[in-house]
Structure formats: structure tokens, C-alpha cells
Amino acid sequence: MKRSLILMLLVAVAVLPASAQLNYAAAQAHSHNDYAQANPLLGAFGLQCGSIEADVFLQNGELMVAHTPREITAGKTLQSLYLDPLQSQLKVGKMYSLQLLIDLKTPFNPTLDTLVSQLKRYPELVGEGKPLKIAVSGSMPAASDFEKYPTWIGFDGRFDQVYSSQALSRVALFSAPFSVVSQWKGQGLFPKEDREKLVELVNTAHQKGKKVRFWGTTDTEAVWKELMAVNTDWIGTDTPASLINYFKSVKPADGEHTQPTEAYIPYIPSYKSDGTNKTPKNIIFLIGDGMGLAQMHTGLIANRGQLHMALFKHLGLMQTQPAESFITDSAAAGTALATGHKTKNGTIGMDATLVARPSLTTTAKQRGKKCAIISSGPITDATPAVFYAHQPKRSMQEEIAGDFLKEPMDILAGGGTKYFFDRKDKGNIGDSLKARQYDVFRKYSDISNDNKAEKFVVLDDQAALSMEKGRGNFLPLTVAESIKHLQKTAKKGFFIMAEGAQIDYAGHANNVSYVVNEVLDFDKAVGEALRFADQDGQTLVIVTADHETGAMSITGGNEKEGKVKANFGSKGHSAIMVPVYAYGPQSQLFGGIYQNTELSNKIRTLLEK
């Protein structure tokens, strides 16, 4: 009965609608440099843009509207172009709730005092509970001096500034140049690491209860789509009519995939060792990056109702929140799984105070076990890195690669070769590894060589390709060969962490076919672990994810045809709980609902016995 209830819960969660997103309309449009429009204010006002921006210079006691001093034109004042027309709209009953973002181009003292003096002339328009909301940007007073100005004046927040609770209450929104996130102009795919930065900044603002905007974005549908996907509150544009038309045209679209190949037949375990009370000698920890319940379910449907992950009898659900926010990235989630400590997003193998914490591999090695780290992505990326590295930022991939020499594993396999062989510091970690009696393979197929040294690394960028672009059988082959190798050399047992990295990439791309192909490849690696665990009888297999990506929901399908239809609520990560599957000795310990740190601690306890 208990297992049936858990399975019902898993299926129910898998088909829930995707998490709610902002309903984008004109109210989310920010008319950037509005004064440069052919019809300043009234053009954007007629479209009912939620936010309008004006740059002002204090000149001879008057607030002039222009982008640069050279563009100042007699008569074009904040009063004539914005305040008086808005007052007129109020009088005829056409005023709506509007944010006027005023960018002070001359020093706030005395520019801001002049602005406050002018605004006080419009008491029906501006003030507590009035329709025009004022946000001041550009030259601003110190945060500690915000209180010196009327409470109906809000200020533009900066991500790199620390605010007291009192000062934060006066922040109207958080803004940043898009260039701090990415140089992407909308051509090709939005880089995954840049999306992570974007998600982190948006989440930071939202956790403070503030809206967020990015300036300096390119006016393309691709850029708008990415900003919308992560719930950016204000979408800035120099072409408000085009943006609002795009908002009107965007509708949730279902992605569809029909598996073109015959279903593979999963290995059916005997369950002889499953749930027994003996301490496992070996632990195989498989992490499907970004794999929520819906992603797993797409694989089950596409493979005509058959999947290794569907054969586990002991299941749980895991929460993934990081230390200081609600939506995690892979670095924080991976660190929690590897070390048992929550941390900040972007942090590798260190707690929230940046103290390095030992990973599960450290515990395993202290007990004389051998360790392997495998990833179908760059081996220096967040999830594999947290098992051997300690760095404050996940972007420090050369430093992460260097950390492998400090905390070496017996086997390391994945992509990201440039961080080992073509480094900016001109070092060659491959040579250092060879000096330490490692075999260094540059082609993953060479892992099948029976004459391997006791320790080896596989560094092949083909391992970091998607299945659709030709990765091949890297993950299941490497898992199988690592098990075979360690079975011979690890007298006291072994610990393997293998990551299916690109389920996450597929979720970010909102691509159903990509998700399916990556889940099925990962499941084949799960099958290799299950097969060995069954034969060995002393091996615990744990399968989970670091987080869910894409807020994916299943909207239709046909299991007999291998056809799945799905939708995405986000291009970023979500807070949706992820599944935990366990097979082998002590697998009964992994049922229930718990935090990612608890899963780590359960594994560590077994390693320490």
C-alpha cells in the first residue's frame, strides 16, 4: 500500500501544470529612453506601458530631458513632456498606475531636490496612494540618506550594494546592465552559464520582494523570450509597440516527441539484496541534473512504458532549496548532496560562509574505498566539481580542475578538456596526472582497454555533446567500465558518482526531444548500475537529481506509440521536489520527503560504517 501511494504521488506531481509565470502584457513593458520616441510619453502611454523612463539634466534651475548634454533642446523639460501631459490624462480620467523612472544625469544634489520640488506641484498625481509611482535612478544619494526624501520617492536598487532593512524599504526595483549577465545578442542559443547568472539575479531581487529590470538588452524576440522565461518584471525596450505585440502573440506551446527507435528492454532486477540490513560495500550515486518527475516520466512514456528507474521499489522525494534563496543552482544543490551543507548559489564544495566542507568522496577514501567521478558534460561543471573541488564561484573552472590534483579520485571522466590541457596559465594538468601514474585517455572509447593503469582519467569533449549531436554511449559505457575496473582494484569497495548532465541543458532549452534522449541515456547508465548491484549483492544504487529544470509538465502522450507531449513553465530551475530511487542493501532508508542535505547525510552514515 505504501509503495502504491508513493507511485500515485509521483504520477500526480509529474502531470501538475507548470509553475505560474508572469502574464506578460503592456503592464510589464518598460519604455527605455522614452524621450527619444517620436511621440514621447503619449506613445508609450497610449500602449499602457507599465513603466516609462526619462533622463534628466539640471540646467539653469530646470529639469531638461535628454540622453546627453549635447541633445538638450529648449522647451523639452520633464514638466512639459511628462508631468503636465500626465496631469491632463488624470483630469480626463485616462490615468492608470504607472512607474516613471527618472534617471538623474547630473549630481543628485541639487538635481533630486529640484525634482522633489517640481513633483510636489502635482499632489493629485504624485504621493502616497496616487497613480504615478516615482523611481529615481542614475545619480542617487547614499542608501542611508534615502529617508531624507519623501516616502513616495523610490530608488533604483543595485545588486552589489548592501541595504539596511530601512533603506531596502525605499528601493522601488533592482536594475543591472544585461552585460553583467551576458554578451548574448539573441543569436544562437543563450549560453547555459549566462542563464544561471540571469536566474540568480532575478531570484535575488524577488527574494527581497522587489521587481527587476535589465538595461542594455537587444530588442529581439529571442532576448525577450529569455527575460520572460525567468520572470523578469520589467522588459525594457526602445520599441514598445513591437514588444507589446510580441506579448500578445506568445502563447504556451506544447512540445511533442515520438521516439523513432524500438524500446530498449530494461534489466529486471531480482531484488534479492534490495532492502536488506547489511552495510553496502559499494555505493553508486547517479544524479540526473535537472531531472524532475516529469522528465523521468517522459522517458517512461517514450520507451513505451519501460524504464530502469520505474523498477525501483524504494522511493522518496527531495527538496532542493539553497541556503539564501528559494531556487537553487547546480553548484548549491550539488554541494548539499556532496557535503551535507547548504550553501549559496554558485558556490562549489563550501558552505554559506565559504568554509570548505569534505565531500562524500573524502569520507569514502578515508575508509579505504576507491572513487570515480563521471559526467556527460564538462567534468569541471558544478555537479561533478563539488565532489573534488572547493571554490567560491562555479565559473572558476581552471581552479576547479587544479583542485583535482589536491583531492584526486581514482577515475575521472567527462568533457572540459581545455581546463586541463589548454589553460590560461599555460599549465598542463594532463602531464601532472601522468606523473602521478594516471593513464590519460583523450578518447572515451579507450576506456574499454583492459590494460589500464589502476588510476585513469578520460577527458574527451565528445562526452560533453548532446545525444542528438553525437555523444554516443559515453555515459553507460563509462559507468559500466568504471564498475568493472573498480571491482578488480577496490578491495574495500568503491564510491561512484555519475551525472547525466544534459537533462538540465534540455530543460533550459525547453526541448522535449532533447529531454527524452538525455533521460533515456541516463536510464541506460542506471541499468548498468542495477545489473552490477544485483550480481554483486553488496552495492547500493541511489538515483536522484540536483534540482528540476524547466518547470516541465506532461500535457499528453501515448505510451504504446512512444509519444509524449509536454510544456515548460520556465527556462530556469524550479523548486519542484525531485525523486530519489534506491536499490540494494539499506535502500529502505531512502523513503519519505527530506532535504538534499539529509540525503547526503544518509549516504555518509553508510560510508562511515
XYZ file of C-alpha atoms in Angstrom:
609
model
C 0.000 0.000 0.000
C 2.792 2.437 0.927
C 4.549 1.882 -2.410
C 1.269 2.374 -4.298
C 0.649 5.671 -2.538
C 4.140 6.905 -3.373
C 3.736 5.903 -7.018
C 0.399 7.696 -7.171
C 2.050 10.795 -5.716
C 4.864 10.647 -8.242
C 2.479 10.389 -11.171
C 0.225 13.120 -9.813
C 3.111 15.557 -9.351
C 4.523 14.663 -12.765
C 1.435 15.925 -14.559
C 0.783 19.048 -12.491
C 0.695 22.282 -14.510
C 3.996 24.135 -14.733
C 4.697 26.741 -12.081
C 2.970 30.082 -12.589
C 4.755 32.687 -14.647
C 4.048 36.377 -15.066
C 1.241 37.025 -17.507
C 3.126 39.400 -19.782
C 1.207 42.337 -21.169
C 1.753 46.068 -21.606
C 1.993 46.455 -17.828
C 5.372 44.643 -17.941
C 6.787 46.868 -20.709
C 9.393 49.480 -19.771
C 9.773 52.203 -22.392
C 13.530 52.743 -22.247
C 14.795 56.187 -23.301
C 11.171 57.099 -23.923
C 12.029 60.728 -24.649
C 13.790 59.530 -27.828
C 10.495 58.194 -29.220
C 8.718 60.081 -31.996
C 5.909 60.762 -29.528
C 7.443 60.919 -26.029
C 5.218 59.743 -23.187
C 1.973 59.643 -25.162
C 3.129 56.855 -27.458
C 4.013 54.528 -24.581
C 1.087 55.844 -22.515
C -1.316 55.037 -25.334
C 0.012 51.469 -25.293
C -0.400 51.477 -21.473
C 3.235 50.586 -20.791
C 3.700 49.944 -17.096
C 6.976 51.853 -16.845
C 8.401 54.833 -18.726
C 11.922 56.218 -18.450
C 13.198 59.784 -18.760
C 16.783 61.020 -18.370
C 17.048 64.492 -16.874
C 19.752 67.142 -16.555
C 19.505 70.084 -14.177
C 20.246 73.189 -16.226
C 19.594 76.741 -15.052
C 17.146 75.502 -12.452
C 15.122 73.445 -14.932
C 14.991 69.673 -15.443
C 15.785 69.093 -19.107
C 15.003 65.741 -20.747
C 17.768 64.367 -22.981
C 20.200 61.465 -23.275
C 23.378 63.570 -23.392
C 24.126 67.270 -22.709
C 24.531 67.856 -26.450
C 20.952 66.698 -27.061
C 19.374 69.176 -24.636
C 16.748 71.185 -26.531
C 14.956 74.302 -25.309
C 11.432 73.540 -24.128
C 11.950 69.789 -23.662
C 11.564 69.646 -19.920
C 10.317 66.948 -17.557
C 7.376 69.177 -16.800
C 6.355 69.862 -20.402
C 6.988 66.365 -21.791
C 5.807 64.226 -18.867
C 4.279 65.841 -15.795
C 1.841 68.243 -17.463
C 0.609 65.651 -20.028
C 0.124 63.074 -17.259
C -1.829 65.624 -15.231
C -4.049 66.201 -18.269
C -4.649 62.463 -18.658
C -5.636 62.301 -14.993
C -8.164 65.085 -15.409
C -9.922 63.315 -18.290
C -9.979 60.004 -16.409
C -7.413 58.137 -18.504
C -4.631 57.822 -15.946
C -3.566 54.318 -14.876
C -0.977 53.058 -12.379
C 2.357 53.955 -13.966
C 6.008 53.939 -12.927
C 8.050 56.923 -14.096
C 11.727 56.041 -13.851
C 13.725 59.268 -13.737
C 17.437 58.846 -14.412
C 19.370 61.764 -12.895
C 22.244 62.626 -15.234
C 23.544 65.490 -13.122
C 24.593 65.140 -9.440
C 21.630 64.260 -7.223
C 22.423 67.279 -5.061
C 20.722 69.571 -6.120
C 19.010 67.676 -9.020
C 16.925 65.448 -6.742
C 15.804 68.379 -4.583
C 14.635 70.181 -7.718
C 12.769 67.049 -8.833
C 11.008 66.703 -5.469
C 10.045 70.381 -5.570
C 8.508 70.003 -9.035
C 6.653 66.796 -8.175
C 5.030 68.438 -5.156
C 3.191 70.693 -7.598
C 1.182 67.628 -8.721
C -0.448 66.389 -5.491
C -3.283 64.593 -7.332
C -0.779 62.716 -9.472
C 2.126 62.007 -7.120
C 2.132 60.922 -3.487
C 1.062 58.066 -1.235
C -1.691 56.062 -2.945
C -1.540 58.175 -6.110
C -1.298 56.641 -9.629
C 2.168 57.901 -10.630
C 4.989 55.945 -8.934
C 8.363 57.684 -8.993
C 11.610 55.701 -9.140
C 14.904 57.600 -9.150
C 17.948 56.133 -10.889
C 21.337 57.379 -12.064
C 22.965 59.754 -9.584
C 21.474 58.830 -6.225
C 22.133 59.671 -2.577
C 23.690 57.121 -0.253
C 21.228 54.461 0.831
C 21.435 55.738 4.401
C 20.070 59.079 3.147
C 17.010 57.678 1.327
C 14.903 58.530 4.372
C 15.608 62.222 3.884
C 13.329 62.259 0.852
C 9.530 61.919 0.662
C 8.298 58.360 1.133
C 6.655 58.422 -2.301
C 10.117 58.623 -3.893
C 11.561 55.178 -4.604
C 15.133 54.407 -5.607
C 16.705 52.088 -8.147
C 18.479 49.253 -6.318
C 21.911 47.841 -7.158
C 22.779 44.181 -6.734
C 26.284 44.897 -5.474
C 25.079 47.139 -2.634
C 24.087 46.026 0.855
C 20.947 47.738 2.153
C 19.657 48.028 5.674
C 16.046 46.941 6.099
C 15.032 50.597 6.308
C 16.886 51.541 3.119
C 15.581 48.440 1.323
C 12.029 49.565 2.038
C 12.751 52.607 -0.148
C 14.081 50.567 -3.082
C 11.474 50.518 -5.866
C 13.190 47.935 -8.057
C 16.580 46.388 -8.784
C 18.338 47.166 -12.062
C 21.503 45.986 -13.766
C 23.048 46.162 -17.219
C 22.423 42.962 -19.161
C 26.159 42.915 -19.854
C 26.818 41.733 -16.271
C 24.908 38.596 -17.250
C 25.875 38.032 -20.853
C 27.148 39.474 -24.111
C 24.476 37.482 -25.952
C 22.554 39.482 -28.573
C 19.867 36.929 -29.333
C 21.745 34.978 -31.996
C 22.065 31.229 -31.436
C 21.440 29.626 -28.052
C 21.579 31.592 -24.813
C 24.678 30.214 -23.003
C 23.733 27.970 -20.072
C 26.140 29.641 -17.639
C 24.752 33.070 -18.576
C 21.219 31.869 -17.937
C 22.333 30.705 -14.495
C 23.577 34.248 -13.757
C 20.319 35.747 -15.013
C 18.226 33.405 -12.875
C 20.358 34.175 -9.819
C 19.906 37.944 -10.163
C 16.159 37.696 -10.766
C 15.771 35.395 -7.777
C 17.870 37.737 -5.622
C 15.556 40.662 -6.382
C 12.411 38.610 -5.879
C 13.625 37.219 -2.566
C 13.934 40.821 -1.387
C 10.362 41.433 -2.532
C 11.460 43.711 -5.376
C 10.903 43.836 -9.108
C 13.831 43.671 -11.517
C 14.811 45.037 -14.911
C 17.882 44.806 -17.138
C 19.010 47.615 -19.369
C 21.169 47.421 -22.466
C 19.252 44.437 -23.857
C 18.874 43.858 -27.577
C 15.353 44.318 -28.930
C 14.884 40.815 -30.326
C 12.230 38.214 -29.650
C 14.913 35.747 -28.549
C 16.126 38.094 -25.799
C 12.587 38.998 -24.737
C 11.713 35.310 -24.510
C 14.666 34.559 -22.230
C 13.889 37.520 -19.959
C 10.258 36.453 -19.754
C 11.188 32.827 -19.079
C 12.894 33.741 -15.794
C 10.139 36.153 -14.664
C 11.944 39.459 -15.260
C 9.353 42.002 -14.111
C 10.096 44.856 -16.492
C 11.130 44.081 -20.069
C 12.996 47.146 -21.319
C 12.636 48.160 -24.939
C 13.187 51.011 -27.353
C 10.331 49.619 -29.483
C 7.383 49.324 -27.076
C 4.783 48.645 -29.772
C 6.784 45.669 -31.084
C 7.299 44.294 -27.576
C 3.609 44.520 -26.695
C 2.634 42.870 -29.965
C 5.061 40.089 -29.090
C 3.426 39.721 -25.671
C 0.065 39.310 -27.409
C 1.411 36.667 -29.788
C 3.085 34.487 -27.178
C 1.019 31.515 -26.112
C 2.077 28.419 -24.180
C 3.100 25.827 -26.723
C 3.266 22.104 -26.185
C 6.401 20.362 -27.380
C 5.945 16.904 -28.797
C 8.247 13.939 -29.305
C 7.695 10.450 -30.683
C 10.565 8.044 -30.046
C 11.674 6.829 -33.501
C 13.529 3.730 -32.309
C 12.350 0.493 -30.766
C 12.078 0.485 -26.998
C 15.062 -0.977 -25.174
C 14.292 -3.705 -22.668
C 15.358 -2.815 -19.131
C 17.272 -5.236 -16.980
C 14.817 -6.740 -14.483
C 16.460 -6.958 -11.043
C 15.964 -9.925 -8.749
C 15.511 -7.755 -5.618
C 17.473 -10.332 -3.569
C 19.639 -7.672 -1.896
C 17.068 -4.909 -2.060
C 16.127 -3.577 1.361
C 18.426 -5.894 3.288
C 20.009 -4.632 6.511
C 23.658 -5.290 5.711
C 26.021 -2.371 5.168
C 26.747 -1.810 1.483
C 30.352 -2.255 0.392
C 29.884 -0.087 -2.702
C 27.678 2.919 -3.411
C 26.794 4.117 -6.909
C 25.265 7.597 -6.825
C 23.611 8.650 -10.097
C 22.483 12.265 -10.498
C 20.260 13.319 -13.382
C 20.953 17.051 -13.465
C 17.639 18.880 -13.834
C 15.631 15.633 -13.758
C 12.292 16.125 -12.070
C 9.381 13.719 -12.025
C 8.069 14.975 -15.359
C 11.433 14.429 -17.063
C 11.623 10.866 -15.749
C 8.042 10.297 -16.870
C 8.794 11.488 -20.419
C 11.452 8.790 -20.636
C 8.988 6.187 -19.398
C 6.397 7.187 -21.991
C 8.910 7.454 -24.852
C 10.318 3.998 -24.091
C 6.827 2.506 -24.293
C 6.293 2.186 -20.556
C 9.649 0.624 -19.705
C 12.444 2.241 -17.709
C 15.036 1.106 -15.206
C 14.028 3.935 -12.895
C 10.458 2.594 -12.902
C 11.662 -0.688 -11.375
C 12.836 0.718 -8.040
C 10.650 -0.190 -5.064
C 12.110 2.277 -2.563
C 11.367 5.902 -3.478
C 11.474 9.278 -1.825
C 11.107 12.973 -2.646
C 13.801 15.565 -2.042
C 13.672 19.341 -1.536
C 16.414 21.362 -3.171
C 16.406 24.940 -1.804
C 19.848 26.551 -1.233
C 20.996 28.454 1.862
C 19.981 32.007 0.984
C 17.254 31.813 -1.659
C 14.431 29.592 -2.842
C 15.563 28.410 -6.288
C 18.868 26.576 -6.365
C 21.547 26.314 -9.000
C 23.606 23.171 -9.607
C 26.519 24.411 -7.510
C 24.490 24.883 -4.333
C 22.385 21.774 -4.893
C 25.431 19.673 -5.729
C 27.321 20.972 -2.715
C 24.412 19.977 -0.458
C 24.432 16.470 -1.949
C 28.207 16.105 -1.794
C 28.903 17.675 1.603
C 25.651 17.726 3.565
C 25.834 21.524 3.899
C 23.540 24.108 2.345
C 25.326 26.930 0.556
C 24.814 29.963 -1.658
C 24.159 29.617 -5.362
C 27.351 29.478 -7.381
C 29.479 28.032 -4.566
C 31.473 24.824 -5.053
C 32.144 22.482 -2.112
C 31.955 25.247 0.505
C 29.241 26.188 2.977
C 27.416 29.525 3.036
C 30.308 31.107 4.958
C 32.789 29.860 2.316
C 34.328 27.232 4.581
C 35.431 24.181 2.564
C 33.487 21.070 3.557
C 34.567 17.469 2.901
C 32.579 15.612 0.276
C 31.302 12.033 0.289
C 34.381 11.056 -1.705
C 36.588 12.230 1.173
C 34.679 10.008 3.581
C 34.861 7.085 1.162
C 38.621 7.458 0.708
C 39.124 7.663 4.481
C 37.503 4.221 4.666
C 39.872 2.876 2.039
C 37.359 2.951 -0.800
C 38.205 3.982 -4.342
C 36.254 6.769 -6.032
C 35.115 7.686 -9.527
C 33.516 10.901 -10.805
C 31.799 10.800 -14.217
C 29.783 13.396 -16.141
C 28.236 13.682 -19.589
C 29.234 17.343 -19.549
C 32.347 19.287 -18.557
C 33.908 17.499 -15.595
C 34.646 20.929 -14.094
C 30.982 21.939 -14.171
C 29.122 22.358 -10.903
C 27.729 18.909 -10.120
C 30.870 16.834 -10.651
C 33.108 19.613 -9.303
C 31.547 19.627 -5.834
C 32.832 16.098 -5.255
C 36.500 17.108 -5.516
C 36.813 20.909 -5.535
C 36.322 23.882 -3.210
C 35.881 27.259 -4.896
C 33.695 30.296 -4.121
C 32.465 30.556 -7.724
C 31.490 27.843 -10.157
C 32.897 29.937 -13.008
C 36.458 29.322 -11.714
C 36.807 26.206 -13.840
C 40.587 26.289 -14.215
C 40.913 26.480 -10.448
C 38.379 23.654 -10.130
C 40.438 21.487 -12.487
C 43.521 22.289 -10.410
C 41.699 21.126 -7.278
C 41.619 17.609 -8.686
C 45.348 17.389 -8.021
C 44.634 18.255 -4.372
C 41.787 15.766 -3.954
C 42.404 13.166 -6.655
C 39.937 10.407 -7.472
C 40.837 7.031 -8.917
C 38.724 7.687 -12.018
C 37.643 10.980 -13.565
C 35.700 11.055 -16.845
C 33.960 13.799 -18.811
C 34.448 16.823 -21.055
C 36.001 20.207 -20.414
C 39.446 19.367 -21.772
C 40.563 22.991 -22.133
C 40.626 23.413 -18.359
C 43.202 20.615 -18.157
C 45.240 20.976 -21.339
C 44.738 24.492 -22.802
C 44.769 26.611 -19.691
C 45.253 30.348 -19.497
C 48.072 29.785 -17.011
C 49.833 27.599 -19.656
C 49.851 24.662 -17.254
C 49.089 21.109 -18.359
C 47.267 19.104 -15.728
C 47.352 16.090 -18.013
C 51.134 15.946 -17.643
C 50.816 16.263 -13.874
C 48.380 13.355 -13.838
C 50.681 11.186 -15.914
C 53.483 11.951 -13.459
C 51.202 10.567 -10.760
C 50.783 7.266 -12.628
C 47.412 8.055 -14.184
C 46.537 6.850 -17.638
C 45.121 9.852 -19.520
C 42.663 8.968 -22.303
C 41.622 11.622 -24.819
C 39.036 9.337 -26.456
C 36.372 7.847 -24.256
C 36.249 4.624 -26.281
C 39.741 3.845 -24.937
C 38.201 3.217 -21.533
C 37.491 -0.333 -22.716
C 41.243 -1.041 -22.789
C 41.830 -3.884 -20.329
C 45.431 -2.787 -19.746
C 44.537 0.453 -17.971
C 46.564 1.729 -15.072
C 44.954 1.455 -11.665
C 44.043 5.168 -11.855
C 42.901 6.882 -15.037
C 41.139 9.937 -16.414
C 39.039 10.236 -19.560
C 38.969 13.789 -20.915
C 37.106 13.901 -24.204
C 34.911 16.794 -25.342
C 32.705 14.350 -27.219
C 31.465 13.396 -23.757
C 30.004 16.891 -23.424
C 27.956 16.738 -26.636
C 24.231 16.093 -26.517
C 22.927 12.705 -27.613
C 21.410 14.391 -30.654
C 24.823 15.812 -31.628
C 26.745 12.580 -31.316
C 27.820 11.889 -27.734
C 27.210 8.205 -28.278
C 27.253 5.709 -25.418
C 29.749 7.601 -23.259
C 27.730 7.579 -20.028
C 26.507 3.963 -19.841
C 29.845 2.689 -21.209
C 31.911 4.707 -18.731
C 29.731 3.694 -15.795
C 29.971 0.017 -16.812
C 33.740 0.111 -17.401
C 34.384 2.012 -14.163
C 32.395 -0.576 -12.216
C 34.293 -3.382 -13.934
C 37.635 -1.728 -13.187
C 36.899 -0.899 -9.549
C 35.513 -4.347 -8.925
C 39.028 -5.601 -9.602
C 41.044 -2.913 -7.824
C 38.884 -1.714 -4.908
C 39.319 -4.368 -2.229
C 37.439 -2.277 0.377
C 34.757 -1.151 -2.003
C 34.111 1.939 -4.075
C 32.004 5.075 -4.451
C 30.940 6.256 -7.913
C 29.140 9.494 -8.730
C 27.888 9.643 -12.319
C 25.977 12.629 -13.669
C 23.580 12.816 -16.584
C 24.415 16.469 -17.151
C 22.336 17.325 -20.165
C 18.855 16.618 -18.886
C 19.403 20.059 -17.362
C 20.521 21.565 -20.668
C 17.384 20.157 -22.309
C 15.149 21.721 -19.658
C 16.809 25.101 -20.151
C 16.207 24.749 -23.885
C 12.548 23.764 -23.318
C 13.106 20.984 -25.838
C 11.041 17.826 -25.288
C 13.034 15.651 -27.689
C 16.272 16.723 -26.033
C 14.824 15.806 -22.623
C 13.701 12.385 -23.809
C 17.016 11.431 -25.392
C 19.016 12.520 -22.351
C 16.732 10.767 -19.857
C 16.907 7.519 -21.817
C 20.705 7.694 -21.999
C 20.866 8.343 -18.258
C 18.491 5.467 -17.611
C 20.793 3.116 -19.508
C 23.581 4.108 -17.118
C 21.171 3.386 -14.253
C 20.652 -0.027 -15.807
C 24.389 -0.769 -15.717
C 24.441 0.085 -12.018
C 21.364 -2.032 -11.297
C 22.773 -5.025 -13.152
C 26.013 -4.934 -11.156
C 24.235 -4.348 -7.848
C 22.078 -7.380 -8.473
C 25.042 -9.593 -9.311
C 27.227 -8.227 -6.520
C 24.686 -8.153 -3.698
C 26.783 -5.633 -1.730
C 26.089 -2.492 -3.741
C 23.615 0.296 -3.015
C 22.389 2.275 -6.037
C 20.896 5.734 -5.435
C 19.367 7.765 -8.261
C 18.227 11.369 -7.892
C 18.550 14.883 -9.324
C 20.152 18.030 -8.010
C 17.046 20.079 -8.954
C 14.327 20.295 -11.586
C 14.815 22.417 -14.698
C 12.141 23.992 -16.878
C 9.084 23.543 -14.612
C 8.103 20.796 -17.026
C 4.607 19.346 -17.201
C 3.237 16.477 -19.277
C 0.153 17.500 -21.250
C -0.456 14.421 -23.364
C 1.049 11.328 -24.907
C 0.649 7.739 -26.000
C 2.757 5.101 -24.262
C 2.149 2.484 -26.944
C 3.478 4.837 -29.618
C 6.286 6.312 -27.501
C 4.703 9.714 -27.973
C 4.906 12.424 -25.316
C 3.584 15.983 -25.287
C 4.861 18.423 -22.684
C 5.086 22.076 -21.750
C 7.515 24.206 -19.765
C 6.820 26.969 -17.288
C 10.357 28.327 -17.214
C 13.739 28.283 -18.885
C 15.390 28.223 -15.491
C 15.378 25.946 -12.476
C 12.329 25.402 -10.307
C 11.761 24.498 -6.663
C 9.781 21.368 -7.568
C 10.836 18.397 -5.457
C 12.849 15.707 -7.234
C 12.636 11.918 -6.917
C 15.059 9.670 -5.061
C 15.277 5.998 -6.052
C 17.247 3.408 -4.075
C 18.092 -0.264 -4.687
C 20.197 -2.694 -2.690
C 21.278 -3.012 0.929
C 19.740 -0.287 3.141
C 17.604 1.080 0.294
C 14.687 1.169 2.731
C 16.318 4.201 4.393
C 15.595 6.493 1.454
C 11.803 6.753 1.530
C 9.954 9.868 2.645
C 10.313 13.585 1.959
C 13.506 15.308 3.055
C 16.137 17.939 2.264
C 19.096 17.295 -0.042
C 21.436 17.601 2.946
C 19.617 14.725 4.634
C 20.173 12.512 1.596
C 23.874 13.327 1.780
C 23.984 12.530 5.483
C 22.227 9.195 4.941
C 24.903 8.214 2.417
C 27.745 9.460 4.606
C 26.463 7.406 7.541
C 26.565 4.275 5.408
C 30.077 5.081 4.175
C 31.294 5.550 7.743
C 30.090 2.141 8.949
